[in-house]
Short mmCIF file of C-alpha atoms in Angstrom, two decimals:
data_model
loop_
_atom_site.label_atom_id
_atom_site.label_comp_id
_atom_site.label_asym_id
_atom_site.label_seq_id
_atom_site.Cartn_x
_atom_site.Cartn_y
_atom_site.Cartn_z
CA UNK A 1 -13.39 9.44 20.43
CA UNK A 2 -12.07 9.28 16.90
CA UNK A 3 -13.12 6.09 15.17
CA UNK A 4 -10.25 4.03 13.85
CA UNK A 5 -9.77 3.62 10.12
CA UNK A 6 -9.34 -0.10 9.52
CA UNK A 7 -7.87 -1.46 6.30
CA UNK A 8 -9.83 -4.55 5.35
CA UNK A 9 -9.62 -7.69 3.25
CA UNK A 10 -8.39 -8.50 -0.25
CA UNK A 11 -10.33 -10.52 -2.79
CA UNK A 12 -10.12 -11.61 -6.38
CA UNK A 13 -13.13 -10.47 -8.38
CA UNK A 14 -13.55 -10.72 -12.13
CA UNK A 15 -9.84 -11.17 -12.71
CA UNK A 16 -8.67 -8.26 -10.57
CA UNK A 17 -7.59 -7.73 -7.01
CA UNK A 18 -9.25 -5.14 -4.86
CA UNK A 19 -7.45 -3.64 -1.88
CA UNK A 20 -9.81 -1.79 0.39
CA UNK A 21 -9.86 0.65 3.27
CA UNK A 22 -13.09 0.74 5.20
CA UNK A 23 -14.26 2.52 8.31
CA UNK A 24 -14.66 0.74 11.64
CA UNK A 25 -16.79 2.82 13.96
CA UNK A 26 -17.62 0.73 16.95
CA UNK A 27 -20.13 -1.37 15.03
CA UNK A 28 -20.35 -3.20 11.74
CA UNK A 29 -17.51 -2.90 9.29
CA UNK A 30 -17.62 -3.06 5.53
CA UNK A 31 -15.50 -5.97 4.44
CA UNK A 32 -14.66 -7.07 0.93
CA UNK A 33 -14.88 -10.83 0.43
CA UNK A 34 -12.18 -11.47 0.84
CA UNK A 35 19.65 -10.48 5.58
CA UNK A 36 17.28 -7.92 6.85
CA UNK A 37 17.39 -6.02 10.11
CA UNK A 38 15.03 -6.73 12.99
CA UNK A 39 11.45 -5.80 12.17
CA UNK A 40 9.27 -3.67 14.44
CA UNK A 41 7.27 -5.28 17.21
CA UNK A 42 6.18 -2.22 19.17
CA UNK A 43 5.09 1.27 18.29
CA UNK A 44 6.46 4.57 19.48
CA UNK A 45 4.25 7.20 21.09
CA UNK A 46 6.72 9.91 20.08
CA UNK A 47 7.00 10.77 16.44
CA UNK A 48 10.43 10.88 14.87
CA UNK A 49 11.80 13.28 12.29
CA UNK A 50 14.75 11.03 11.50
CA UNK A 51 14.76 9.40 8.09
CA UNK A 52 17.51 7.84 6.02
CA UNK A 53 18.36 9.51 2.74
CA UNK A 54 18.04 7.13 -0.18
CA UNK A 55 20.45 6.76 -3.08
CA UNK A 56 19.15 5.41 -6.35
CA UNK A 57 22.09 6.48 -8.45
CA UNK A 58 24.31 3.46 -7.83
CA UNK A 59 24.26 0.50 -10.18
CA UNK A 60 23.54 -3.15 -9.59
CA UNK A 61 24.00 -6.26 -11.65
CA UNK A 62 21.22 -7.02 -14.09
CA UNK A 63 18.74 -9.39 -12.50
CA UNK A 64 17.27 -12.24 -14.49
CA UNK A 65 13.62 -12.23 -15.52
CA UNK A 66 11.16 -14.78 -14.23
CA UNK A 67 9.70 -17.39 -16.57
CA UNK A 68 6.12 -18.06 -15.52
CA UNK A 69 4.39 -21.24 -16.61
CA UNK A 70 0.77 -21.11 -17.69
CA UNK A 71 -1.54 -21.60 -14.72
CA UNK A 72 -5.09 -21.00 -13.61
CA UNK A 73 -5.54 -17.87 -11.52
CA UNK A 74 -7.92 -17.57 -8.60
CA UNK A 75 -10.42 -15.92 -10.93
CA UNK A 76 -10.21 -18.88 -13.31
CA UNK A 77 -8.44 -17.20 -16.21
CA UNK A 78 -5.40 -18.69 -17.89
CA UNK A 79 -2.23 -16.61 -18.13
CA UNK A 80 -0.01 -16.73 -21.20
CA UNK A 81 3.29 -18.53 -20.89
CA UNK A 82 6.52 -16.68 -21.47
CA UNK A 83 7.16 -19.13 -24.29
CA UNK A 84 4.01 -18.02 -26.15
CA UNK A 85 5.28 -14.47 -26.53
CA UNK A 86 8.32 -12.50 -25.47
CA UNK A 87 7.33 -9.31 -23.67
CA UNK A 88 9.59 -6.30 -23.93
CA UNK A 89 10.85 -4.17 -21.09
CA UNK A 90 10.94 -4.95 -17.36
CA UNK A 91 8.50 -7.60 -16.19
CA UNK A 92 6.92 -8.34 -12.82
CA UNK A 93 8.44 -11.14 -10.75
CA UNK A 94 6.04 -13.67 -9.28
CA UNK A 95 7.88 -13.66 -5.95
CA UNK A 96 7.29 -12.59 -2.37
CA UNK A 97 10.24 -12.37 0.05
CA UNK A 98 12.78 -12.56 -2.77
CA UNK A 99 11.07 -10.08 -5.09
CA UNK A 100 13.55 -7.61 -6.63
CA UNK A 101 11.64 -4.80 -4.94
CA UNK A 102 13.21 -5.80 -1.61
CA UNK A 103 16.62 -7.16 -2.57
CA UNK A 104 18.87 -4.10 -2.45
CA UNK A 105 19.19 -3.00 1.16
CA UNK A 106 20.23 0.53 0.13
CA UNK A 107 17.21 1.36 -2.03
CA UNK A 108 14.68 3.83 -0.65
CA UNK A 109 12.47 6.57 -1.98
CA UNK A 110 14.38 9.67 -3.10
CA UNK A 111 14.15 12.58 -0.70
CA UNK A 112 12.35 15.31 -2.60
CA UNK A 113 9.89 18.11 -1.96
CA UNK A 114 6.21 17.60 -2.69
CA UNK A 115 4.08 20.70 -3.24
CA UNK A 116 0.47 20.00 -2.40
CA UNK A 117 -2.78 21.79 -3.02
CA UNK A 118 -4.27 23.13 0.21
CA UNK A 119 -6.55 20.66 1.96
CA UNK A 120 -10.12 21.66 2.84
CA UNK A 121 -12.99 19.51 4.03
CA UNK A 122 -14.92 19.29 0.79
CA UNK A 123 -14.87 16.95 -2.19
CA UNK A 124 -13.38 19.36 -4.72
CA UNK A 125 -10.52 20.44 -2.47
CA UNK A 126 -9.74 16.87 -1.43
CA UNK A 127 -9.54 15.63 -5.03
CA UNK A 128 -7.28 18.58 -5.89
CA UNK A 129 -5.11 17.64 -2.90
CA UNK A 130 -4.73 14.03 -4.06
CA UNK A 131 -4.14 15.11 -7.66
CA UNK A 132 -1.28 17.29 -6.46
CA UNK A 133 0.17 14.39 -4.46
CA UNK A 134 -0.01 11.94 -7.35
CA UNK A 135 2.95 13.27 -9.39
CA UNK A 136 5.10 13.18 -6.25
CA UNK A 137 4.33 9.49 -5.75
CA UNK A 138 4.71 8.81 -9.48
CA UNK A 139 8.16 10.40 -9.50
CA UNK A 140 9.70 8.66 -6.51
CA UNK A 141 8.21 5.25 -7.24
CA UNK A 142 9.23 5.35 -10.89
CA UNK A 143 12.83 5.87 -9.81
CA UNK A 144 12.72 2.92 -7.41
CA UNK A 145 11.03 0.62 -9.92
CA UNK A 146 13.43 1.58 -12.71
CA UNK A 147 16.40 0.97 -10.44
CA UNK A 148 15.00 -2.42 -9.40
CA UNK A 149 14.36 -3.32 -13.07
CA UNK A 150 10.64 -3.65 -12.47
CA UNK A 151 7.86 -2.25 -14.67
CA UNK A 152 6.28 1.08 -13.86
CA UNK A 153 3.03 2.64 -15.01
CA UNK A 154 1.23 5.52 -13.37
CA UNK A 155 -2.10 4.49 -11.86
CA UNK A 156 -5.44 6.06 -12.59
CA UNK A 157 -7.15 7.80 -9.67
CA UNK A 158 -10.92 8.17 -9.41
CA UNK A 159 -13.02 10.04 -6.87
CA UNK A 160 -16.44 8.34 -6.77
CA UNK A 161 -19.38 9.93 -5.02
CA UNK A 162 -22.70 8.67 -3.77
CA UNK A 163 -23.64 5.65 -1.69
CA UNK A 164 -22.62 3.00 -4.23
CA UNK A 165 -20.27 2.76 -7.20
CA UNK A 166 -18.65 0.10 -9.32
CA UNK A 167 -15.20 -0.93 -10.50
CA UNK A 168 -13.99 -3.85 -12.64
CA UNK A 169 -13.07 -5.55 -9.36
CA UNK A 170 -16.57 -5.29 -7.92
CA UNK A 171 -18.99 -2.92 -6.26
CA UNK A 172 -18.33 -0.64 -3.32
CA UNK A 173 -20.57 1.26 -0.98
CA UNK A 174 -20.79 3.87 1.72
CA UNK A 175 -18.08 3.51 4.37
CA UNK A 176 -15.31 2.42 2.01
CA UNK A 177 -12.59 5.01 2.43
CA UNK A 178 -10.31 3.93 -0.40
CA UNK A 179 -9.41 0.91 -2.46
CA UNK A 180 -7.13 -0.22 -5.26
CA UNK A 181 -8.29 -2.38 -8.18
CA UNK A 182 -5.49 -4.19 -9.97
CA UNK A 183 -7.56 -5.04 -13.04
CA UNK A 184 -7.66 -1.43 -14.22
CA UNK A 185 -4.75 -0.20 -12.04
CA UNK A 186 -6.95 2.40 -10.39
CA UNK A 187 -7.06 3.97 -6.94
CA UNK A 188 -10.59 4.83 -5.79
CA UNK A 189 -10.70 7.65 -3.23
CA UNK A 190 -14.29 8.60 -2.32
CA UNK A 191 -14.48 11.76 -0.24
CA UNK A 192 -17.51 10.49 1.68
CA UNK A 193 -15.47 7.57 2.99
CA UNK A 194 -12.49 9.53 4.33
CA UNK A 195 -14.21 10.26 7.65
CA UNK A 196 -13.26 13.91 7.64
CA UNK A 197 -15.93 14.60 10.26
CA UNK A 198 -13.76 12.62 12.67
CA UNK A 199 -10.23 13.56 11.57
CA UNK A 200 -10.95 17.13 10.52
CA UNK A 201 -8.36 19.35 8.87
CA UNK A 202 -5.45 16.91 9.07
CA UNK A 203 -4.16 16.37 5.54
CA UNK A 204 -1.33 14.13 6.73
CA UNK A 205 -3.91 11.50 7.68
CA UNK A 206 -5.37 11.46 4.17
CA UNK A 207 -1.98 11.61 2.46
CA UNK A 208 -0.96 8.45 4.34
CA UNK A 209 -4.14 6.70 3.16
CA UNK A 210 -3.39 7.73 -0.43
CA UNK A 211 0.22 6.53 -0.11
CA UNK A 212 -1.00 3.19 1.28
CA UNK A 213 -3.24 2.59 -1.72
CA UNK A 214 -0.45 3.65 -4.06
CA UNK A 215 1.73 1.04 -2.34
CA UNK A 216 -0.78 -1.62 -3.43
CA UNK A 217 -0.24 -0.41 -6.99
CA UNK A 218 3.51 -0.91 -6.52
CA UNK A 219 2.84 -4.41 -5.17
CA UNK A 220 0.79 -5.16 -8.28
CA UNK A 221 3.41 -3.86 -10.71
CA UNK A 222 6.25 -5.74 -9.01
CA UNK A 223 4.45 -9.09 -9.06
CA UNK A 224 4.16 -9.27 -5.27
CA UNK A 225 0.38 -8.91 -5.28
CA UNK A 226 -0.29 -11.72 -7.72
CA UNK A 227 2.20 -13.99 -5.97
CA UNK A 228 0.54 -13.18 -2.66
CA UNK A 229 -2.95 -13.85 -3.88
CA UNK A 230 -2.01 -17.13 -5.57
CA UNK A 231 -0.29 -18.30 -2.37
CA UNK A 232 -3.25 -17.25 -0.24
CA UNK A 233 -5.71 -18.92 -2.57
CA UNK A 234 -3.71 -22.15 -2.45
CA UNK A 235 -3.50 -22.00 1.36
CA UNK A 236 -7.20 -21.19 1.75
CA UNK A 237 -8.31 -17.58 1.66
CA UNK A 238 -9.68 -17.59 5.21
CA UNK A 239 -7.37 -20.21 6.69
CA UNK A 240 -4.87 -19.21 9.38
CA UNK A 241 -2.09 -19.30 6.79
CA UNK A 242 -4.14 -17.31 4.29
CA UNK A 243 -5.01 -14.62 6.83
CA UNK A 244 -1.37 -14.31 7.84
CA UNK A 245 -0.49 -13.69 4.19
CA UNK A 246 -3.13 -10.95 4.08
CA UNK A 247 -1.59 -9.34 7.16
CA UNK A 248 1.86 -9.45 5.58
CA UNK A 249 0.55 -7.78 2.43
CA UNK A 250 -1.30 -5.01 4.27
CA UNK A 251 1.47 -4.32 6.77
CA UNK A 252 3.94 -4.04 3.91
CA UNK A 253 1.69 -1.40 2.31
CA UNK A 254 1.60 0.36 5.68
CA UNK A 255 5.39 0.41 5.76
CA UNK A 256 5.64 1.68 2.18
CA UNK A 257 3.17 4.44 2.98
CA UNK A 258 5.47 5.48 5.80
CA UNK A 259 8.48 5.60 3.49
CA UNK A 260 6.77 8.22 1.36
CA UNK A 261 5.88 10.53 4.23
CA UNK A 262 9.32 10.02 5.76
CA UNK A 263 11.12 10.73 2.50
CA UNK A 264 9.36 14.02 1.78
CA UNK A 265 8.87 15.62 5.21
CA UNK A 266 10.99 18.71 5.75
CA UNK A 267 12.30 18.78 2.17
CA UNK A 268 11.02 22.25 1.37
CA UNK A 269 7.57 21.29 0.10
CA UNK A 270 4.18 21.09 1.74
CA UNK A 271 4.82 18.05 3.95
CA UNK A 272 5.85 19.76 7.16
CA UNK A 273 6.27 18.42 10.68
CA UNK A 274 2.62 19.04 11.52
CA UNK A 275 1.39 16.98 8.58
CA UNK A 276 3.94 14.25 9.34
CA UNK A 277 2.93 14.20 13.02
CA UNK A 278 -0.74 13.79 12.11
CA UNK A 279 0.09 10.85 9.84
CA UNK A 280 2.40 9.34 12.47
CA UNK A 281 -0.36 9.34 15.08
CA UNK A 282 -3.21 7.99 12.96
CA UNK A 283 -2.04 4.53 11.95
CA UNK A 284 -4.21 2.44 14.30
CA UNK A 285 -5.67 0.55 11.35
CA UNK A 286 -5.62 -2.96 12.69
CA UNK A 287 -8.35 -5.57 13.02
CA UNK A 288 -11.35 -4.49 15.11
CA UNK A 289 -14.80 -5.58 16.22
CA UNK A 290 -14.24 -9.32 15.94
CA UNK A 291 -13.66 -9.28 12.20
CA UNK A 292 -11.18 -11.54 10.38
CA UNK A 293 -7.53 -11.20 11.36
CA UNK A 294 -6.52 -10.02 7.90
CA UNK A 295 -4.72 -6.74 8.64
CA UNK A 296 -2.83 -7.22 11.87
CA UNK A 297 -3.04 -5.65 15.29
CA UNK A 298 -3.18 -1.91 15.83
CA UNK A 299 0.31 -2.10 17.33
CA UNK A 300 1.71 -3.68 14.19
CA UNK A 301 -0.19 -1.37 11.83
CA UNK A 302 1.33 1.55 13.72
CA UNK A 303 4.83 0.15 14.10
CA UNK A 304 5.24 -0.93 10.47
CA UNK A 305 4.16 2.50 9.22
CA UNK A 306 6.53 4.23 11.63
CA UNK A 307 9.31 1.81 10.72
CA UNK A 308 8.94 2.72 7.05
CA UNK A 309 8.88 6.43 7.86
CA UNK A 310 12.08 6.18 9.89
CA UNK A 311 14.07 3.76 7.73
CA UNK A 312 12.95 4.61 4.17
CA UNK A 313 14.33 1.40 2.74
CA UNK A 314 12.42 -1.07 0.58
CA UNK A 315 14.11 -4.01 2.29
CA UNK A 316 12.81 -2.83 5.64
CA UNK A 317 9.22 -3.20 4.34
CA UNK A 318 9.68 -6.85 3.34
CA UNK A 319 7.07 -8.30 5.66
CA UNK A 320 7.31 -11.56 3.71
CA UNK A 321 10.67 -12.20 5.38
CA UNK A 322 9.49 -11.22 8.87
CA UNK A 323 8.68 -13.62 11.69
CA UNK A 324 5.02 -14.52 12.19
CA UNK A 325 5.11 -12.78 15.57
CA UNK A 326 5.90 -9.49 13.80
CA UNK A 327 2.80 -9.67 11.59
CA UNK A 328 0.23 -10.91 14.10
#
């Protein structure tokens, strides 16, 4: 039986947020300290090839910028006020359900081909695969962020090896499949954590993991991640309300991962129906083994990913506006 890949908790460490994927394999799990249309409540056993083409060429009215007062963050550092300096260019919005990322119901990822390096089950080939996927994600997300008048910067991607490694957000160890650190805007994708001995030669599985972590980068750039963490910290990180916020954040990243696969499948590049089908059927990344309820049920992890893949609309991934029953 293939062990499920479970996406685990979020924590603030040394001024940064770390978003982690770890492996649940029937035993202990590695855990970091941690309108709109109807949202999905059930998953589909049959994969769908139907996606909605996105249009980012239309114009919208200029949206106002947020003015953020100085406050203490969860890591104890003080942020500058907007009055102390005037930043140039688009700025993140410290908002959740009403973040500009979600507000235009017609905005989705552009449908474009993505040409990928051939996957093979070794570290060099896997890093080449992710490096070839990165410009595809950079391109489509830059267009969405520019259209939404939000900042965009390409993330760094690192491929650590060995049993333990470090990031500005903290240390990681064996069994961590992937994580995102907001402090240095870096995705960490260790080959040894991808569980290729279980999934085998199924690049769609790994592309979906990569797209999920990239979605956390988008959350950070938009201001959603900081707003989420501040709200969770205020509610109590491990309180019922705090854990629900964590589930909303992770399920939104699941949905955004789906939008990428759905937007590029069958567009003349490397993402064919086989790769899409493998991704579609591998999203059982919910909470397992009695751990904290910080990522949602398997059914919701599956259904939100599939919802994003089918709809390809940012607004459809706004878990912050969904009912609690849809993010349980």
